[in-house]
Amino acid sequence: MFNLPIEGEELFALEFGDIVNYFSLYTTTLFLFATAFIIIAIIARPERQTDIVFGTDAVYTKEINQDNLRFQRFMAIACGLATLGAVCSGDLFNFSLFTALIGITNIGIVAGVNNRYVLNAAYNYGIVAMVATTFLFGGASMALGTCGTLSIWELAGKGLVPLAAKMFLVLGVMGEGMAPFYIAKAEITRAPGAPYVLMIHVSSLLIFLRVIEIILTV
Amino acid sequence: MITLIIPAVFIGLLFHGIHRKVIARIQERPGPPIWQEILHTLKFSFKQTWIPKTASMPMYVFIVAVSIAIWTGAFYIVFSGGSLLLLFAVFMLHKITEHGLGLSSGSPYGKFGAIRSVMSAASEIPLFATIAGIYVVTGSLMISDITRYQEIHGPLLTGAFPIAIAMYIVILSKMHYGPFSIIEAKEIVSGNRTEHFGVWRAGLEVAYALKTFVLLAAFVLLFIGALPWYLMLIAMLIVLISLSFICAFTPMLSPFDAVAMQTVITGVLAVYIIILGVIG
Amino acid sequence: MIRHIGKGFRIFSNWMSTYENLVAVYAALGIVVTICGILMVPMLSYHEDQIYSKTMNRTSTLDPYDRGGVPFTMAEIKAQYPDNSPTAGYVTTYLTPFSWFLANTTPYFGTTIVAHPGGIIDEILYNTRGLDTVVETSILFTAFAIASFLFRRKD
Amino acid sequence: MDFYQAGLFCTLVCVAISFVALLRERDDIHKILIVDLVETTGLVLICLVATDLAEALILPGLVVGISELLMLTELYIRKENLPIPSFKPIKIEVMRTAPPIITFVLVVYGIILSGFSGGAVAGIGLVFYFLCKGYEERFELLETISGYAWALWIVAFFIFMILPQAWLIAVMLSGGAILIKVTTKMALIGTMREGRNV
């Protein structure tokens, strides 16, 4: 495996045909973190949001629909699994596919919420997530065209991948994970179901961390 | 290494106290004694503790544990000369705990704090500029390699000044009472920490003290180089006091302005890094 | 002067804080990056030594579906890690009995005259790039789950 | 300038143009159409590699685009609270008598074909049947079958990876499972009318 002074030593590699997944100290940390939050999403009850009735002292808690809750939990777990895949994938295209899956499940987590603002924000976010796949796949395929391979193992440390492909990958991940585009994500966060909504942020930050490792490595 | 954590926590808490004191003196108030934050933490440790009925149960507790765990990990990374990328990861993961703290309780104030922390996601990106810049300059991301590089080529503070600014802004946006600390603005009570009291609050204070200590230590190690421990503490104190001055003199920005400001800074730094990368 | 800068900044931050503008912000970033990409095109050159390079045997009766080798044996595919998948080609050359019959008796299999579907798995790289296939179907599955959940909500 | 560079240049220009369209568009429903355009240019970027691998990568790319489109349009309908159009079934005699036999033929032919394309053929048969005949929805049943078939297909993939000597079983498993999966998924489209969910 590559021995670069970037992310700590390699721990173990998992082979699936031409796609070799690997775990370094760095990716293992991310992996464990995502696992912890998947477990939390599985076992935690959602919080009950309290609202203050304006102009009075009355406080009421919102009820969460049971069907919606199950669906949200399913999507949060799917999102967590996609994140696990994205942080350990050793192949550029496979990474972009996992990232696209994260984008979809993120919208799924809030899709069932009956709030106009949340749905509007989710819709706008969805459009950005769709457009971002162009950059993700474009970045991966430009790397393939100019280097002849997609494997991060083969590319590591050689600096062959052109800057344009790297920029495309980063912009793609920014779109899928909404990394610095704060506003729609802040609206989405208003949705109830804290353990599941938190998964949106966990996944998007982790893929952002991963893509940074990738562009520094290849 | 593990035994060093306890003094680091106390020094971090003391730093928080000094930070409050400096701000108070600049604003011509007497201010609390500098060990006030230590007393706070001890007091919270012995207060009654329970979990709010509306909270999302395991998550409410778990998030405090995660907060302590990641900063303990960061402490270990910085002082064992580990990867800077891992430190960056910890810093981003800290963002998650900020969201989680606010979201887990169900309180509207906590929720506001969490939403503001989601909005200010751009505040983490300058650290990426730091990392990319340091990698371009030194060719390594291992903190041990970077300190060795500085022994040969002199401190990075003079060699790569804009990168140091980026890291400084990152630390500034994490300081209490700073221009960017919209998460803990007083109009939303204590922001995302509103509903965490008793032992949970004490745990958070410990984690935040470690955070301040680790960030300041990382700044000194990355831009000035390895120093003996007493000089290092003095250097950290100087950085802290300079931050306190900024916090005392600047008003808190309104949330969207704070975020827009951070976005602009990030954009400028990104352009700088790309230029540095292309030329270098 | 400072007042104008402050006013401009306020307009900027107000604009940024409207989520209807989100798509436009991303599109603007996309345009900038794409233009950077266009400027860098002269620096990108095609790498000739590609994996899974394309070879077409026009005389084969299996023409568009022919991946080399006899079905159910090893196919010669230039894979990235051949030692990880020594059995590549076991599946990729599989044909349904009917297509096998067509291919053996007529030269028209896969042409417009007999536009007959290929094998069990049309995806040529199921064996070597299988993880892609898994993720791809998971994506479809998830999207379908979301769409049907939204479709069937009664409230 | 070789062919790849020329192709890349043209495609990137197309990407930029489509993004200009996205930048100027204000209407939500039109944004979806433009997004489809943008995705197509992304696929062209993959095509430019022109190897068997590129061919294998296009399918996932296409699927991602289609599935996101499916989800977003549904989200749009939900967001805008659009009512689902109701209409009376057309009363044509042939639509009551023909479906069983046509569906039977198509399903049998699909099973002979097996695999993905077989599933599509059999699925069309079922879509036709449900569109003409079925006024009651059987979402749960179809979904369950489809889900299990999908899981079996993934199991087959892992057999290929871990136990390559058992490839024949895996081929049969995946061929059968994908047939059922595609058939049921397409049949679900036929049931997507506001009927009763049994």
Tab-separated table of C-alpha atoms in Angstrom, chain B residues 66-173:
chain	number	residue	atom	x	y	z
B	66	VAL	CA	-18.424	11.843	21.963
B	67	SER	CA	-17.419	15.405	22.615
B	68	ILE	CA	-14.933	14.393	25.321
B	69	ALA	CA	-13.704	11.408	23.313
B	70	ILE	CA	-12.870	13.308	20.137
B	71	TRP	CA	-10.935	16.033	21.929
B	72	THR	CA	-9.026	13.482	23.984
B	73	GLY	CA	-8.167	11.876	20.665
B	74	ALA	CA	-7.130	15.242	19.253
B	75	PHE	CA	-4.885	15.850	22.274
B	76	TYR	CA	-3.205	12.529	21.627
B	77	ILE	CA	-2.802	13.271	17.910
B	78	VAL	CA	-1.198	16.680	18.463
B	79	PHE	CA	1.264	15.542	21.114
B	80	SER	CA	2.250	12.295	19.430
B	81	GLY	CA	2.985	14.139	16.179
B	82	GLY	CA	0.170	12.420	14.290
B	83	SER	CA	-1.556	13.447	11.093
B	84	LEU	CA	-2.876	16.976	10.723
B	85	LEU	CA	-5.665	15.567	8.601
B	86	LEU	CA	-6.913	13.656	11.639
B	87	LEU	CA	-6.944	16.868	13.642
B	88	PHE	CA	-9.004	18.422	10.887
B	89	ALA	CA	-11.369	15.456	11.065
B	90	VAL	CA	-11.782	15.918	14.817
B	91	PHE	CA	-12.507	19.563	14.300
B	92	MET	CA	-15.230	18.787	11.750
B	93	LEU	CA	-16.659	16.084	13.992
B	94	HIS	CA	-16.867	18.651	16.740
B	95	LYS	CA	-19.374	20.380	14.484
B	96	ILE	CA	-21.544	17.260	14.627
B	97	THR	CA	-21.523	17.285	18.407
B	98	GLU	CA	-22.540	20.948	18.312
B	99	HIS	CA	-25.531	20.073	16.119
B	100	GLY	CA	-26.328	17.054	18.222
B	101	LEU	CA	-26.254	18.942	21.517
B	102	GLY	CA	-28.892	21.346	20.340
B	103	LEU	CA	-31.066	18.901	18.435
B	104	SER	CA	-31.219	16.172	21.055
B	105	SER	CA	-33.054	18.092	23.754
B	106	GLY	CA	-36.223	19.208	21.967
B	107	SER	CA	-35.937	22.671	23.466
B	108	PRO	CA	-36.528	25.529	21.012
B	109	TYR	CA	-33.452	27.383	22.291
B	110	GLY	CA	-31.258	24.359	21.768
B	111	LYS	CA	-32.763	23.968	18.327
B	112	PHE	CA	-31.920	27.579	17.438
B	113	GLY	CA	-28.360	26.980	18.584
B	114	ALA	CA	-28.138	23.840	16.479
B	115	ILE	CA	-29.547	25.579	13.407
B	116	ARG	CA	-27.050	28.386	13.824
B	117	SER	CA	-24.253	25.861	14.105
B	118	VAL	CA	-25.473	24.236	10.889
B	119	MET	CA	-25.480	27.626	9.204
B	120	SER	CA	-21.924	28.409	10.231
B	121	ALA	CA	-20.545	25.300	8.542
B	122	ALA	CA	-18.310	27.594	6.514
B	123	SER	CA	-16.255	28.360	9.628
B	124	GLU	CA	-14.478	25.019	9.330
B	125	ILE	CA	-13.284	25.475	5.788
B	126	PRO	CA	-10.380	27.871	6.555
B	127	LEU	CA	-8.792	24.965	8.433
B	128	PHE	CA	-8.819	23.061	5.172
B	129	ALA	CA	-6.986	25.983	3.614
B	130	THR	CA	-4.453	25.668	6.418
B	131	ILE	CA	-3.961	21.986	5.756
B	132	ALA	CA	-3.688	22.287	2.002
B	133	GLY	CA	-1.303	25.225	2.379
B	134	ILE	CA	0.913	23.422	4.864
B	135	TYR	CA	0.978	20.377	2.608
B	136	VAL	CA	2.015	22.488	-0.349
B	137	VAL	CA	4.772	24.195	1.677
B	138	THR	CA	6.187	21.323	3.748
B	139	GLY	CA	5.192	18.283	1.688
B	140	SER	CA	3.887	16.383	4.695
B	141	LEU	CA	0.887	16.390	6.979
B	142	MET	CA	2.506	14.650	9.937
B	143	ILE	CA	2.849	17.148	12.783
B	144	SER	CA	6.233	15.641	13.681
B	145	ASP	CA	7.469	16.259	10.117
B	146	ILE	CA	6.160	19.823	10.208
B	147	THR	CA	7.998	20.682	13.437
B	148	ARG	CA	11.160	19.148	11.975
B	149	TYR	CA	10.717	21.248	8.840
B	150	GLN	CA	10.503	24.376	10.994
B	151	GLU	CA	13.734	23.494	12.819
B	152	ILE	CA	15.473	23.651	9.453
B	153	HIS	CA	13.601	26.389	7.580
B	154	GLY	CA	12.448	28.626	10.429
B	155	PRO	CA	8.898	29.078	11.725
B	156	LEU	CA	6.000	28.918	9.287
B	157	LEU	CA	4.490	32.019	10.881
B	158	THR	CA	6.828	34.137	8.797
B	159	GLY	CA	7.183	31.662	5.922
B	160	ALA	CA	3.463	31.204	5.256
B	161	PHE	CA	1.680	34.058	6.943
B	162	PRO	CA	-1.768	33.794	5.211
B	163	ILE	CA	-2.018	30.163	6.283
B	164	ALA	CA	-1.450	31.190	9.884
B	165	ILE	CA	-4.193	33.789	9.508
B	166	ALA	CA	-6.564	31.068	8.304
B	167	MET	CA	-5.876	28.927	11.360
B	168	TYR	CA	-6.176	31.977	13.608
B	169	ILE	CA	-9.646	32.720	12.184
B	170	VAL	CA	-10.659	29.133	12.823
B	171	ILE	CA	-9.662	29.401	16.478
B	172	LEU	CA	-11.325	32.799	16.733
B	173	SER	CA	-14.623	31.440	15.431
